[in-house]
Structures are given as structure tokens and as C-alpha cells.
Short mmCIF file of C-alpha atoms in Angstrom, two decimals:
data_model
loop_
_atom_site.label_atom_id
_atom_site.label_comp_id
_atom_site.label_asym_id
_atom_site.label_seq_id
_atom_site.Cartn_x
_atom_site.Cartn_y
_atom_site.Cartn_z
CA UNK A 1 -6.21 -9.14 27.09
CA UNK A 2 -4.82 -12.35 28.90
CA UNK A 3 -6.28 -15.61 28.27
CA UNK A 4 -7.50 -17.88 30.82
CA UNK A 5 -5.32 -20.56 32.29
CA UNK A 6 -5.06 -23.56 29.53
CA UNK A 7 -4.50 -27.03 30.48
CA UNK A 8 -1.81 -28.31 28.11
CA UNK A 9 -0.88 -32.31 27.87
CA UNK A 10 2.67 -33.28 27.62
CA UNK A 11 3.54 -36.08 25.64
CA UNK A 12 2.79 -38.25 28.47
CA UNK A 13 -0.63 -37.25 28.99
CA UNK A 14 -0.13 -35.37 32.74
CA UNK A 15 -2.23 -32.25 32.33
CA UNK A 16 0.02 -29.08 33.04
CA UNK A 17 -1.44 -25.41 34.08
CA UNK A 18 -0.11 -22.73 32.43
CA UNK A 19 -0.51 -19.23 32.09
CA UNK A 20 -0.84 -18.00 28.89
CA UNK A 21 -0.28 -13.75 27.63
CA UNK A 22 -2.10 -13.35 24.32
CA UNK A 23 -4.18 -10.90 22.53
CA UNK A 24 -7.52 -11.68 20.74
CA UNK A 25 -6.68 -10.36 17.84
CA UNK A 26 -3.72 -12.62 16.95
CA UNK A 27 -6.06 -15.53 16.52
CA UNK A 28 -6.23 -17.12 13.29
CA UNK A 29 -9.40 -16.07 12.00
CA UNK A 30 -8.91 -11.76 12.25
CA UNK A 31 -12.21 -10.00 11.72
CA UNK A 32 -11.79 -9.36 7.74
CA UNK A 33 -13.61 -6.24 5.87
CA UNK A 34 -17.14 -6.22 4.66
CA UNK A 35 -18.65 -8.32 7.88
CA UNK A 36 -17.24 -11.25 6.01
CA UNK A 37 -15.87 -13.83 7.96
CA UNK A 38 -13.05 -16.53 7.58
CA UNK A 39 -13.18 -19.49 9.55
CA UNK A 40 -10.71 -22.41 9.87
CA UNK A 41 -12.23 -25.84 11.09
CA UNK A 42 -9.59 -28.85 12.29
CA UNK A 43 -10.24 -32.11 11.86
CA UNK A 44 -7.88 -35.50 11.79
CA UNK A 45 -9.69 -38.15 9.87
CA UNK A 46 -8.75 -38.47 6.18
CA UNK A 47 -11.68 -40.55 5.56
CA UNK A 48 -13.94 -38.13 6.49
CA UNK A 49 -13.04 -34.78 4.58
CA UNK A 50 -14.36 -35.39 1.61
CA UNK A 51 -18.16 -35.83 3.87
CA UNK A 52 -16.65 -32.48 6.17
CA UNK A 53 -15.90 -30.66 3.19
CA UNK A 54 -19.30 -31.30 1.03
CA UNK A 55 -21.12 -30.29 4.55
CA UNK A 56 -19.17 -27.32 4.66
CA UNK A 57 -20.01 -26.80 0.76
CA UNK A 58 -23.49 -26.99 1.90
CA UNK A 59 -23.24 -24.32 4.78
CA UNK A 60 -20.78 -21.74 2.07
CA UNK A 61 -23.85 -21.80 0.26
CA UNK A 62 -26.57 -20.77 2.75
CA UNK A 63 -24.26 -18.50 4.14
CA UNK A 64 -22.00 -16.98 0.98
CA UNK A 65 -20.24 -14.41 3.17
CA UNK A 66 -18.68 -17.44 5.09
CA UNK A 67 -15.34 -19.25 4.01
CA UNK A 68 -14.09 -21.85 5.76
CA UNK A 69 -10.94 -24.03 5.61
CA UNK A 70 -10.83 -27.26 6.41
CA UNK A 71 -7.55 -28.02 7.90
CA UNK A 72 -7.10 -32.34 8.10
CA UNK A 73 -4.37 -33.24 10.69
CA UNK A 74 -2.80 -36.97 11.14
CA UNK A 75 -4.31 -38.07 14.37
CA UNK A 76 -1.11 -38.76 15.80
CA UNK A 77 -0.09 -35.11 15.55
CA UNK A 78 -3.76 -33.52 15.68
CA UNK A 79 -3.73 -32.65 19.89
CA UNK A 80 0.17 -32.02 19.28
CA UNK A 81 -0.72 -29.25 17.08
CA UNK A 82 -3.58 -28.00 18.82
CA UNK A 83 -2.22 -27.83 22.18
CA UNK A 84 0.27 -25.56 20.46
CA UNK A 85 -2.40 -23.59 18.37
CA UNK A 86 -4.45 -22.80 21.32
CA UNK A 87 -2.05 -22.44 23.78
CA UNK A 88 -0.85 -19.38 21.68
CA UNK A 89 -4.24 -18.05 21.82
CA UNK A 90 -4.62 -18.88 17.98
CA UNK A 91 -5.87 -22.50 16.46
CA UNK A 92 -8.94 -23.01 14.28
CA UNK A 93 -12.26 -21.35 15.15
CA UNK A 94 -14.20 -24.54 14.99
CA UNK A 95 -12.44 -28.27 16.01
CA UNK A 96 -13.19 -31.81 16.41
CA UNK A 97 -12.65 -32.93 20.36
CA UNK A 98 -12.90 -36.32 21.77
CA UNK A 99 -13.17 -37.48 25.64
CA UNK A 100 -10.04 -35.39 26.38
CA UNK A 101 -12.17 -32.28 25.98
CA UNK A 102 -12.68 -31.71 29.86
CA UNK A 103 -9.04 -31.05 29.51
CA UNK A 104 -9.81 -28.05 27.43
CA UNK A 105 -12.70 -26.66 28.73
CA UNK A 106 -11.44 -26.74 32.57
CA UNK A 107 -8.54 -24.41 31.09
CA UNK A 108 -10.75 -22.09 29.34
CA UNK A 109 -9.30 -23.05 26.16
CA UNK A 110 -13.10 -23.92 25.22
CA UNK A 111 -16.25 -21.26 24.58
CA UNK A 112 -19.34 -22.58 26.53
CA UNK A 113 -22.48 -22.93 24.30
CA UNK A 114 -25.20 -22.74 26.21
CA UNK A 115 -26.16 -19.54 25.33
CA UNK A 116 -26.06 -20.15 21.30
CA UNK A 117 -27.78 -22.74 21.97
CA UNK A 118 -30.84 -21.21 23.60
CA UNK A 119 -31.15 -18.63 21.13
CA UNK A 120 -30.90 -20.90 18.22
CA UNK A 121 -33.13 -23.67 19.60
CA UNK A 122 -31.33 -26.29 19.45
CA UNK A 123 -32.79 -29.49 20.69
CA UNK A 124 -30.44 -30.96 22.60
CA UNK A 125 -32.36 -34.43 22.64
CA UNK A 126 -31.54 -34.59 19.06
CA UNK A 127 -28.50 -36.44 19.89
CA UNK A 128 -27.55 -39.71 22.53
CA UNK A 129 -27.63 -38.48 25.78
CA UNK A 130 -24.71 -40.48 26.42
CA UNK A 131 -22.83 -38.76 23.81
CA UNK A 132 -23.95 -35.07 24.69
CA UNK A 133 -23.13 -35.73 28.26
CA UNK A 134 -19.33 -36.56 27.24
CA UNK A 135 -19.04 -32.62 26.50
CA UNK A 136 -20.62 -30.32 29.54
CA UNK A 137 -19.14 -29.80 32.49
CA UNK A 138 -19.82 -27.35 35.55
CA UNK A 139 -23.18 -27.31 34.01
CA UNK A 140 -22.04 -25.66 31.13
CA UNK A 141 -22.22 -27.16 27.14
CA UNK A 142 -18.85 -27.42 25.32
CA UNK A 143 -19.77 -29.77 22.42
CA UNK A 144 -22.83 -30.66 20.21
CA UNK A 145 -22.09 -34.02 18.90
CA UNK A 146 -21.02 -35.03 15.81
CA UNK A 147 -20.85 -39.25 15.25
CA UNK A 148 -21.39 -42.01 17.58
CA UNK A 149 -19.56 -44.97 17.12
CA UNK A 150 -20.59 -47.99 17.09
CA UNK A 151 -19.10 -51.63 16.09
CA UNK A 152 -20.35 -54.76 13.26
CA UNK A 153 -19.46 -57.81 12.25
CA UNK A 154 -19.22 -58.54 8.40
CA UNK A 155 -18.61 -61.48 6.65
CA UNK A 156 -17.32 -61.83 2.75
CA UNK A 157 -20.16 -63.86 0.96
CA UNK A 158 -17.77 -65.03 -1.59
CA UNK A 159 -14.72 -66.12 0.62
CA UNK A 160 -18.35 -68.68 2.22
CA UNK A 161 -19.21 -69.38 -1.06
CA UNK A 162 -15.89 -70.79 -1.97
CA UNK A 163 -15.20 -72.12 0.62
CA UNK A 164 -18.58 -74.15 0.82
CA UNK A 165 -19.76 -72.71 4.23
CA UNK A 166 -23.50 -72.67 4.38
CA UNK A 167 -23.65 -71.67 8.20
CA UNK A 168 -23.15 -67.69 8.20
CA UNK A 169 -23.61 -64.97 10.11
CA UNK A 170 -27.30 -63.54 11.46
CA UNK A 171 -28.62 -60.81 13.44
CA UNK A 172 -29.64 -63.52 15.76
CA UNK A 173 -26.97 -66.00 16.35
CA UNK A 174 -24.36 -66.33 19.55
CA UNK A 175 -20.86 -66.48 20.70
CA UNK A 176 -20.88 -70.04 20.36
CA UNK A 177 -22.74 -69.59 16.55
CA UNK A 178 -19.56 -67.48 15.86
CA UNK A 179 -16.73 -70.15 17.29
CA UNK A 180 -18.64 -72.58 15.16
CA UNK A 181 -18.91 -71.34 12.25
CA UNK A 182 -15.20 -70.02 12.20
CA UNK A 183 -13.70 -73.59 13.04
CA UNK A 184 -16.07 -74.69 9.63
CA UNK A 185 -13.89 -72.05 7.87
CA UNK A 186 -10.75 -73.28 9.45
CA UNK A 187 -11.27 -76.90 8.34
CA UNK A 188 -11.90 -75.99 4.79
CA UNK A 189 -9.42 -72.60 4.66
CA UNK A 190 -6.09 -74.22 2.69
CA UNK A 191 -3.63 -71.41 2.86
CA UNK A 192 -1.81 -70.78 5.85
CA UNK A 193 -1.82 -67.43 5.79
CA UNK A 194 -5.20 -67.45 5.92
CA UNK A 195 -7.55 -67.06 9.12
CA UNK A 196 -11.27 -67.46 10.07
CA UNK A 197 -11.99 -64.04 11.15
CA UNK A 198 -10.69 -60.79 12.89
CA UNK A 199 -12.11 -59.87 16.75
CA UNK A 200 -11.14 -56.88 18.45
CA UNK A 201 -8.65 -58.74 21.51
CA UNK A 202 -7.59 -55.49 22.49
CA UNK A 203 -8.76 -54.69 26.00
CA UNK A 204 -10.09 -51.46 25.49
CA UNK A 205 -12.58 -52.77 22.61
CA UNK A 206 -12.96 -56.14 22.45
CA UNK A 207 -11.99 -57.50 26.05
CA UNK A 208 -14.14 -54.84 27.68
CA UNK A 209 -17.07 -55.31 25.68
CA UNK A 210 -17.57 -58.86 26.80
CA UNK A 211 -17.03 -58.34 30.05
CA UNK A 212 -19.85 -55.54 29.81
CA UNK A 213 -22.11 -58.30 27.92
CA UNK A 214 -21.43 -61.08 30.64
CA UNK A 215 -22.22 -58.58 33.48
CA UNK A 216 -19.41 -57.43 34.55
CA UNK A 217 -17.56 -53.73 34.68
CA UNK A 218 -13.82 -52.69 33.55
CA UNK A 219 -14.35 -49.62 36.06
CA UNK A 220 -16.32 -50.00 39.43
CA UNK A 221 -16.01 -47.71 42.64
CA UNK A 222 -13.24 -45.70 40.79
CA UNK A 223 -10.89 -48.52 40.71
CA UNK A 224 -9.97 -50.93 38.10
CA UNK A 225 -12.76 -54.05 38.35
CA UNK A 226 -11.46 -56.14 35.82
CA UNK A 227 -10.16 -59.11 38.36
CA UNK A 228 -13.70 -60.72 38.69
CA UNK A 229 -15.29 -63.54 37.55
CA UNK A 230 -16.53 -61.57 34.38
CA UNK A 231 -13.49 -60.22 33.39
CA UNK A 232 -11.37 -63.35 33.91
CA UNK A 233 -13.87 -65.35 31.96
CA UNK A 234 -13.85 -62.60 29.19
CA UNK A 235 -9.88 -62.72 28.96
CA UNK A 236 -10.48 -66.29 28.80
CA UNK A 237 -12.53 -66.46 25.51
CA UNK A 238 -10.79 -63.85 23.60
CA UNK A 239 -7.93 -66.17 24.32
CA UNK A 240 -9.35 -69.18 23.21
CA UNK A 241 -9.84 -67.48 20.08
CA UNK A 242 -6.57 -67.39 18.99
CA UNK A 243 -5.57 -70.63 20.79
CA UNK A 244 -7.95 -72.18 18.37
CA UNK A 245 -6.37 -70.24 15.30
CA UNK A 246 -9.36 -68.45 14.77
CA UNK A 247 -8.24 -65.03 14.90
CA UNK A 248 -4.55 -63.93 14.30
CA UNK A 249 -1.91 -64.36 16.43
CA UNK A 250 -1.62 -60.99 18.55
CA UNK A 251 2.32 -61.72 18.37
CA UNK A 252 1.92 -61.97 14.59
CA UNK A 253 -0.46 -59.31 13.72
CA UNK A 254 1.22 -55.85 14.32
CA UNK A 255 0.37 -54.94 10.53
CA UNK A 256 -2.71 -56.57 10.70
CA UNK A 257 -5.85 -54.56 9.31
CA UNK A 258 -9.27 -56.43 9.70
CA UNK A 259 -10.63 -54.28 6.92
CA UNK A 260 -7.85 -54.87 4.25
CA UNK A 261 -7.96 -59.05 5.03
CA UNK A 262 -11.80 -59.29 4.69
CA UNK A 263 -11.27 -57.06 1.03
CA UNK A 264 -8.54 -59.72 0.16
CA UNK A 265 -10.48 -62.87 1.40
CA UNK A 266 -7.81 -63.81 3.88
CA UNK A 267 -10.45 -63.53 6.81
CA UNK A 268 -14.01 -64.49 5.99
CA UNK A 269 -15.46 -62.61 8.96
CA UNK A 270 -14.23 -59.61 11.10
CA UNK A 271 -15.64 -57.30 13.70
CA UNK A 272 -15.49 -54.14 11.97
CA UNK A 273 -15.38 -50.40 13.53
CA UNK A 274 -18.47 -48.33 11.92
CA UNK A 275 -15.59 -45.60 11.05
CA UNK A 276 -14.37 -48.68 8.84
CA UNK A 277 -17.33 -49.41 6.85
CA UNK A 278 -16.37 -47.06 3.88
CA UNK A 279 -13.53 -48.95 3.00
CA UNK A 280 -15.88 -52.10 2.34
CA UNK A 281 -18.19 -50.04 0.29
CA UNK A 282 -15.26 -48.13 -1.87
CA UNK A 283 -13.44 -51.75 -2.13
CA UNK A 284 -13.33 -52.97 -6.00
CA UNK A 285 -15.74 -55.84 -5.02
CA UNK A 286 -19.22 -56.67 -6.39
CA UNK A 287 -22.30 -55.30 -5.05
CA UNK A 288 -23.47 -57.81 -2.57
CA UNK A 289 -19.53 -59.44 -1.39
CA UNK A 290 -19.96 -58.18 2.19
CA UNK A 291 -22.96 -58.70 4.63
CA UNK A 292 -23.31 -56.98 8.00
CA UNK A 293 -24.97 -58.25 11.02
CA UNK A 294 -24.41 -57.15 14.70
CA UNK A 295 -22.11 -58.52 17.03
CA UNK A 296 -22.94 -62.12 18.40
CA UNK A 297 -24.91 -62.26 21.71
CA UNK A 298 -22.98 -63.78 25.13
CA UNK A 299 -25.17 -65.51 27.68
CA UNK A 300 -27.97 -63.81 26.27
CA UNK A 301 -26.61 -59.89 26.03
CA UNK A 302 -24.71 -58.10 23.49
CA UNK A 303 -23.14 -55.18 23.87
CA UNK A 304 -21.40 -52.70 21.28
CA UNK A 305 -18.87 -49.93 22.87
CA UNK A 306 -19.46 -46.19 21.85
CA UNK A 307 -17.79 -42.97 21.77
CA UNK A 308 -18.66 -40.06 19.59
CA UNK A 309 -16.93 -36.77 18.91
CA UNK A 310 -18.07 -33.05 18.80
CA UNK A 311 -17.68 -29.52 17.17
CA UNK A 312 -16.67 -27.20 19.55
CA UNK A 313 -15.58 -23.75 19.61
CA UNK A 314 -12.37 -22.08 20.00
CA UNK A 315 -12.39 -19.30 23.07
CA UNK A 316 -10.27 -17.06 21.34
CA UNK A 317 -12.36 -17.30 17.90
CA UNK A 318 -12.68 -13.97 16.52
CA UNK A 319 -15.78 -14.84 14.58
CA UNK A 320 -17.74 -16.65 17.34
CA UNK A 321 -21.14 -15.96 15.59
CA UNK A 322 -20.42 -17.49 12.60
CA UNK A 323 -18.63 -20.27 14.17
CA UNK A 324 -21.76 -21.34 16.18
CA UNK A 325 -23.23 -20.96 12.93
CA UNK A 326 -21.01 -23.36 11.57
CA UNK A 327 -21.19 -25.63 14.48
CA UNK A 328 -25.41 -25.29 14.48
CA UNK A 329 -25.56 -26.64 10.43
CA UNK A 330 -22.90 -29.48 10.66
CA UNK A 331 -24.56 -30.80 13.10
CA UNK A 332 -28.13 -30.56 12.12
CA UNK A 333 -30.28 -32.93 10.31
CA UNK A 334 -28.80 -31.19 6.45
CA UNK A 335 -25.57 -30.60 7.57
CA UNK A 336 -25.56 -34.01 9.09
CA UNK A 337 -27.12 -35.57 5.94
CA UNK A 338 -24.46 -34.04 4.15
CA UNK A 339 -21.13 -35.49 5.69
CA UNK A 340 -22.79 -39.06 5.97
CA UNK A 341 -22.54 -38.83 2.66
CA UNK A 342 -19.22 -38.86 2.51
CA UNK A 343 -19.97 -42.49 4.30
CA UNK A 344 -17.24 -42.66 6.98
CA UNK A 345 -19.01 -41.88 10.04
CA UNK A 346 -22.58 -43.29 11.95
CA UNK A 347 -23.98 -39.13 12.55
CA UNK A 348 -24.85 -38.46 16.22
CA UNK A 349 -28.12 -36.21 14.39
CA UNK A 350 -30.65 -39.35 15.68
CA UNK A 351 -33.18 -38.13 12.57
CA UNK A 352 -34.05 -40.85 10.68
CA UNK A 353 -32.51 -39.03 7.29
CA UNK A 354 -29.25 -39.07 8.51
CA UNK A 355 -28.67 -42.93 9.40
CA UNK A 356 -30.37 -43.22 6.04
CA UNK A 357 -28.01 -41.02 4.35
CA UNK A 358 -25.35 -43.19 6.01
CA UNK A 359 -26.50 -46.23 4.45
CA UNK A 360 -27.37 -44.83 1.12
CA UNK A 361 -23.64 -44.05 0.87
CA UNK A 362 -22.57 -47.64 1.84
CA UNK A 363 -25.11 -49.26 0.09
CA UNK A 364 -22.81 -51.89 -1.49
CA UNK A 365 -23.07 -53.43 2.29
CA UNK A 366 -26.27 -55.95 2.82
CA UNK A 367 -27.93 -55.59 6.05
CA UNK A 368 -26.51 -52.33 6.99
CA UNK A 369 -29.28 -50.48 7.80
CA UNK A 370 -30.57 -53.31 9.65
CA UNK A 371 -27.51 -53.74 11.98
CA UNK A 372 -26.70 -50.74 12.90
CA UNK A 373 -29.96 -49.90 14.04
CA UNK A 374 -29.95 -53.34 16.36
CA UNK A 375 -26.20 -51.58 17.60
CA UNK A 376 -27.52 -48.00 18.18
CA UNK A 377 -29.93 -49.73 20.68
CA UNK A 378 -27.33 -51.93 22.78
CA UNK A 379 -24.21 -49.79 24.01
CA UNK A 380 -21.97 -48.68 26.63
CA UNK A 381 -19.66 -46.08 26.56
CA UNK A 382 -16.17 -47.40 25.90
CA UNK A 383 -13.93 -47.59 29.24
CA UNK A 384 -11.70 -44.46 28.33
CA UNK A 385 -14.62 -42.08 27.24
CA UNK A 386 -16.33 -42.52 30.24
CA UNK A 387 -12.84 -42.43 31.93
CA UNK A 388 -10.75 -40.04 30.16
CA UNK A 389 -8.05 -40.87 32.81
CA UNK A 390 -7.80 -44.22 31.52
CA UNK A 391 -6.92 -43.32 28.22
CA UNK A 392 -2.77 -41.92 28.27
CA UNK A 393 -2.35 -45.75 29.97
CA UNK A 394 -3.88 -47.99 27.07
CA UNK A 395 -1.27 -48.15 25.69
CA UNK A 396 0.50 -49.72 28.87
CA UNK A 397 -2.13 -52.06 29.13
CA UNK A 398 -1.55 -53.43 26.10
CA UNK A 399 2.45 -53.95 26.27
CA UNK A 400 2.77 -55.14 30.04
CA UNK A 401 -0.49 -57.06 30.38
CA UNK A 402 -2.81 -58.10 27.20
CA UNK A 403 0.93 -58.76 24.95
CA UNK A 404 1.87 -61.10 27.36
CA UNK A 405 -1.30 -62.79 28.43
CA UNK A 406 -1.32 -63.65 24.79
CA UNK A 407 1.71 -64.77 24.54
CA UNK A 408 0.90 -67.29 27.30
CA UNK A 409 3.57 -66.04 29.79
CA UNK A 410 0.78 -64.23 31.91
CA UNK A 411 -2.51 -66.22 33.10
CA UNK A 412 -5.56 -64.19 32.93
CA UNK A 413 -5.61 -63.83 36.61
CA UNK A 414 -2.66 -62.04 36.35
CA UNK A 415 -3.34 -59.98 33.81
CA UNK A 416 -6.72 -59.03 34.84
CA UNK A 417 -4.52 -57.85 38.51
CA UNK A 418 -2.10 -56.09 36.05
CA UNK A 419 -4.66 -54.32 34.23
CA UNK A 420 -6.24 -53.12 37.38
CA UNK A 421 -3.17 -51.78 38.76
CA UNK A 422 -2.73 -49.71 35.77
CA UNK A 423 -6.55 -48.29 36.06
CA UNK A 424 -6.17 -47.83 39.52
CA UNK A 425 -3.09 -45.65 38.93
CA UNK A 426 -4.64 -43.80 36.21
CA UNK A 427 -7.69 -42.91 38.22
CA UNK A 428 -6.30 -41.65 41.20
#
């Protein structure tokens, strides 16, 4: 049997058709005797096995005939390895896939899972919208989601205490609360090595979310849009940031990790990923050292970017039953409950146990709970999920136009016209 045309990325990320020979059989999962089955499941995150793998322990034991591997690959080499997996009509059964998944599916790489889920009953509506709509295409269902991602800010109550900063951060306060209280901590901060806080200044993150929260788009009337009055004013502030010394030099902080600075006490305040909670809550600090509010308002809005990932199903799976099976409990309420856990990822499962769970296993972090619900409520999806085009050129974006606009030898006019240039090309 031949297997359907498979879109396969180069390293540049230009989508190539080829035509692939294979037989079924040779996948990596062959039937095995007894109606056992032996399933392989890829994922990339280190910080999340140990929540994949009790999840999985939780679906080996309702369904002892079952095994399954889980197989962790470095992100950097994760689609590498896939594209080569798949493309030789092998790969793991079940797999993680981001917005590049229309890639897969539009080569038939993918198995469609509409009818699983019909005669399972899954409830679709158990999940964002936002997020399950990332994953069908051609009015067919790829992907039932997995985490949504969201973003916080968390402050380190005894960097404030020492410090004598009474001002701190609340679910309530503003962009103008934030550049307040960070010059406080800059007059008092004596080491100069040390810095206020950590913001996301990357365009994809941090520059795009404020132009969302002033009113503005990074993608309008597929073109680039960020040359308006809202994204020139957002370029603006993140820049003023630094100016000020309130968030590290970009030219200065290749090595820099938000997480690891707030642990040490050399930031007092940093916007923090929700993927990077965990390594608050396993830090060797007292119960109680970090606090975690969501992001501060702008002109009245706040906005958090979001993306979430899915199990999907490999075409050439030679156990496709007990993958779906596989797919169905990781991403239900238990199975869900399960890997947050493991605390290194917000589940997409919107049942009230799960963002529980989630917070139970970070529950060194005050105001958690509290936060993230406030975040779930106010997002957008992040400029290269909703544009999967846009996402090979980030990288460009950031050399040509955001290193330089930092560096002061670009204004943000220009960088703003740069940036668009590169979205423009990208969407085409």
C-alpha cells in the first residue's frame, strides 16, 4: 500500500510534496500477539514527562493490555525527527503537534478523528474553541487539545521585602502601576547586575500582546499591520522599558532566563510563561516567596497570548483503536487531572478539576488559582498560531528588526515597516 502524499518541511520551513512508497506494516507499532497492543507516544518537553508519563500510568491501568512508550525529543530536533519518522511511513502512534499541524494533515500524514469521536462522545466544547479550531481543517478533526497557554506576572516577596518596597503587584493595577513600582526597585536595587523585572520584548509575545491590548492587530487583511499607531506606540513602551533599565538589555541578555533571575532575586518581578510556573514551585524557596497576579492592564485592556497543543494520531498507526483510546483518556477530565499533576502545563480539559489539579501541584505559588483564571478569560491567539506562515520568519524578525530597534540604530517606525515586510512575505 502507498501512502498519501506527505508535506515535509526543510530546514527552512518551505513545505515540500513528496511522494512517499511504504507499507503499513513497517510502522513502529506492528500488531503484536494476543490483541495486545504497543503504542509509542512523542513528545518534546522535559518538564512535562514526568505529568505524560503518570497519565499514561493511569491509562496502563484501565487498559492492562496497553503499553505505551513515551519517547521525549529536544524541541529543537522533535519535527526533525518526525518529519523523518513519518515520512517513512513509521513514527509514534500518538504525537504532540503544534500550529504547524495543517502541514501534516494536508499531506495525509494525519488520521482524521471525527469518527472516534462520535462514537466515543466526546464533547468537543470541553475544550477553548479557539484552541480546538487550531486542529480541523476541510471540516475534518485532527487534534483534541491538550494545554492552553497562557502568560503571569510574579513577583519574589522577599527580594520586596528586602528591598523595602511596599507597592507590589495586584490583580488590579496598570502599565503605569508596573513602570512605577519597578523604578522603586531600581532606586533601592544596589548591585549592578541586578534589574527590576523581566517583560517579554520579543515581538511575537510581548510586542504583540500590547498592541492587541491598545487596539491594534500584528495581522490585518493578510498583510503585516504592525506600522500603525498601535503598534508604533507598543514598540515604543517596550522600549522605554529598557531605556529606563527596567528590564535587561536585549543586547545583554542572550543567556537571560526570567525564571532562573526571579529564583536568584536578581529580578523582583517577571512576566512568566504558564509552561514556566513549575520551576517556581520546585525552586528551593519557602512556601509563600513568589506571588502571581495577571498581567498589568493598558488603557484599560489586558490581553494574554495563547496557543495550545494536541494529541493526534499517526495515519499509518497500526493500532488506531487503541491509540484513540489513548488520545480519548489523556485528554479527558482523569487523564487531564493526571498530567497537571506533573505541574508544567495549564490543561486545555476546561473542568474545573483539572485547573485545580494544576494549582494543587504549584501550590507553593500565592494567587495562582486566582490569576490564571482572570488570564483564561482575556486572550488572543498568539500571531504565529493563528498564522502558521508567520512562524519559520520569527526568527528574522527578531535579528533584522526588534535586535536593532533595541539597539537604537532602527526607530520604531522603521522597524514596525521591517516587521511588516517580513509578514507580508511570509503570508503570501
Amino acid at each position: 500500500m502507498r501512502s498519501p502524499t506527505y508535506v515535509q518541511r526543510t530546514a527552512g520551513g518551505v513545505a515540500l510534496a513528496i511522494s512517499l512508497a511504504v507499507v503499513v506494516a513497517g510502522c513502529s507499532s506492528a500488531p503484536s500477539k494476543g490483541g495486545d497492543a504497543k503504542l509509542s507516544l512523542m513528545i518534546w518537553d522535559p518538564a512535562q514527562k514526568a505529568g505524560v508519563q503518570k497519565a499514561v500510568d493511569g491509562f496502563e491501568a484501565k487498559y492492562p493490555k496497553i503499553k505505551v512508550d513515551v519517547q521525549q525529543v529536544p524541541q529543537d530536533q522533535y519535527f526533525t525527527k518526525l518529519d523523518a519518522s513519518l515520512g517513512a511511513g513509521e513514527g509514534p502512534d500518538v504525537m504532540w503537534q503544534s500550529s504547524l499541524v495543517s502541514q501534516y494533515a494536508n499531506g495525509g500524514a494525519l488520521e482524521p478523528l471525527d469518527e472516534y469521536i462520535k462514537q466515543s462522545g466526546v464533547n468537543l466544547a470541553d475544550y477553548p474553541s479557539s484552541i480546538t479550531n487550531l486542529y480541523k481543517f476541510d471540516g475534518k478533526q485532527y487534534g483534541i487539545p491538550k494545554d492552553e497557554d497562557t502568560w503571569a506576572f510574579v513577583y519574589n516577596t522577599a527580594v520586596f521585602k528586602k528591598l523595602g518596597v511596599r507597592d507590589v503587584p495586584t490583580n488590579d493595577w496598570t502599565w503605569d502601576d508596573m513602570v512605577k513600582i519597578a523604578k522603586e526597585i531600581k532606586a533601592k536595587q544596589t548591585s549592578s547586575s541586578d534589574v527590576p523585572m523581566s517583560y517579554d520584548r520579543t515581538f511575537n509575545n510581548g510586542v504583540a500582546s500590547l498592541i492587541h491590548q491598545l487596539g491594534g492587530k500584528t495581522v490585518e487583511g493578510g498583510k503585516g499591520a504592525v506600522s500603525s499607531p498601535e503598534g508604533i506606540k507598543a514598540l515604543t513602551m517596550m522600549k522605554g522599558l529598557q531605556d529606563q533599565g527596567l528590564i535587561p538589555k536585549v543586547a545583554d541578555s542572550a543567556d537571560f532566563s526570567p525564571a532562573s533571575s526571579l529564583i536568584s532575586g536578581t529580578v523582583a518581578m517577571a512576566e512568566i510563561p504558564s509552561w514556566n510556573l513549575s520551576l517556581l514551585s520546585q525552586a528551593k524557596v519557602p512556601a509563600g516567596t513568589f506571588h502571581v497576579v495577571r498581567l498589568p492592564s493598558v488603557d484599560g485592556k489586558w490581553l494574554t497570548d495563547t496557543n495550545g497543543l494536541s494529541y493526534v494520531m499517526n495515519a499509518h498507526s497500526a493500532h488506531k483503536d487503541a491509540a484513540w483510546k489513548l488520545i480519548e483518556y489523556l485528554t479527558s477530565t482523569k487523564g487531564a487531572e493526571l498530567q497537571a499533576e506533573g505541574g508544567a502545563a495549564v490543561p486545555a480539559n476546561n473542568d474545573k478539576a483539572t485547573l485545580a489539579a494544576f494549582v494543587s501541584a504549584n501550590s507553593k505559588l500565592v494567587g495562582l488559582s486566582e490569576a490564571l483564571a482572570s488570564a483564561q478569560k482575556q486572550t488572543y491567539l498568539r500571531t504565529s498560531t493563528q498564522y502558521p506562515a508567520t512562524r519559520a520568519p520569527i526568527p528574522q524578525i527578531e535579528s533584522t528588526a526588534m535586535g536593532p530597534f533595541y539597539a537604537g540604530s532602527l526607530s520604531a517606525s522603521d522597524a514596525a515597516k521591517k516587521i511588516d515586510q517580513i509578514l507580508d512575505k511570509a503570508l503570501r
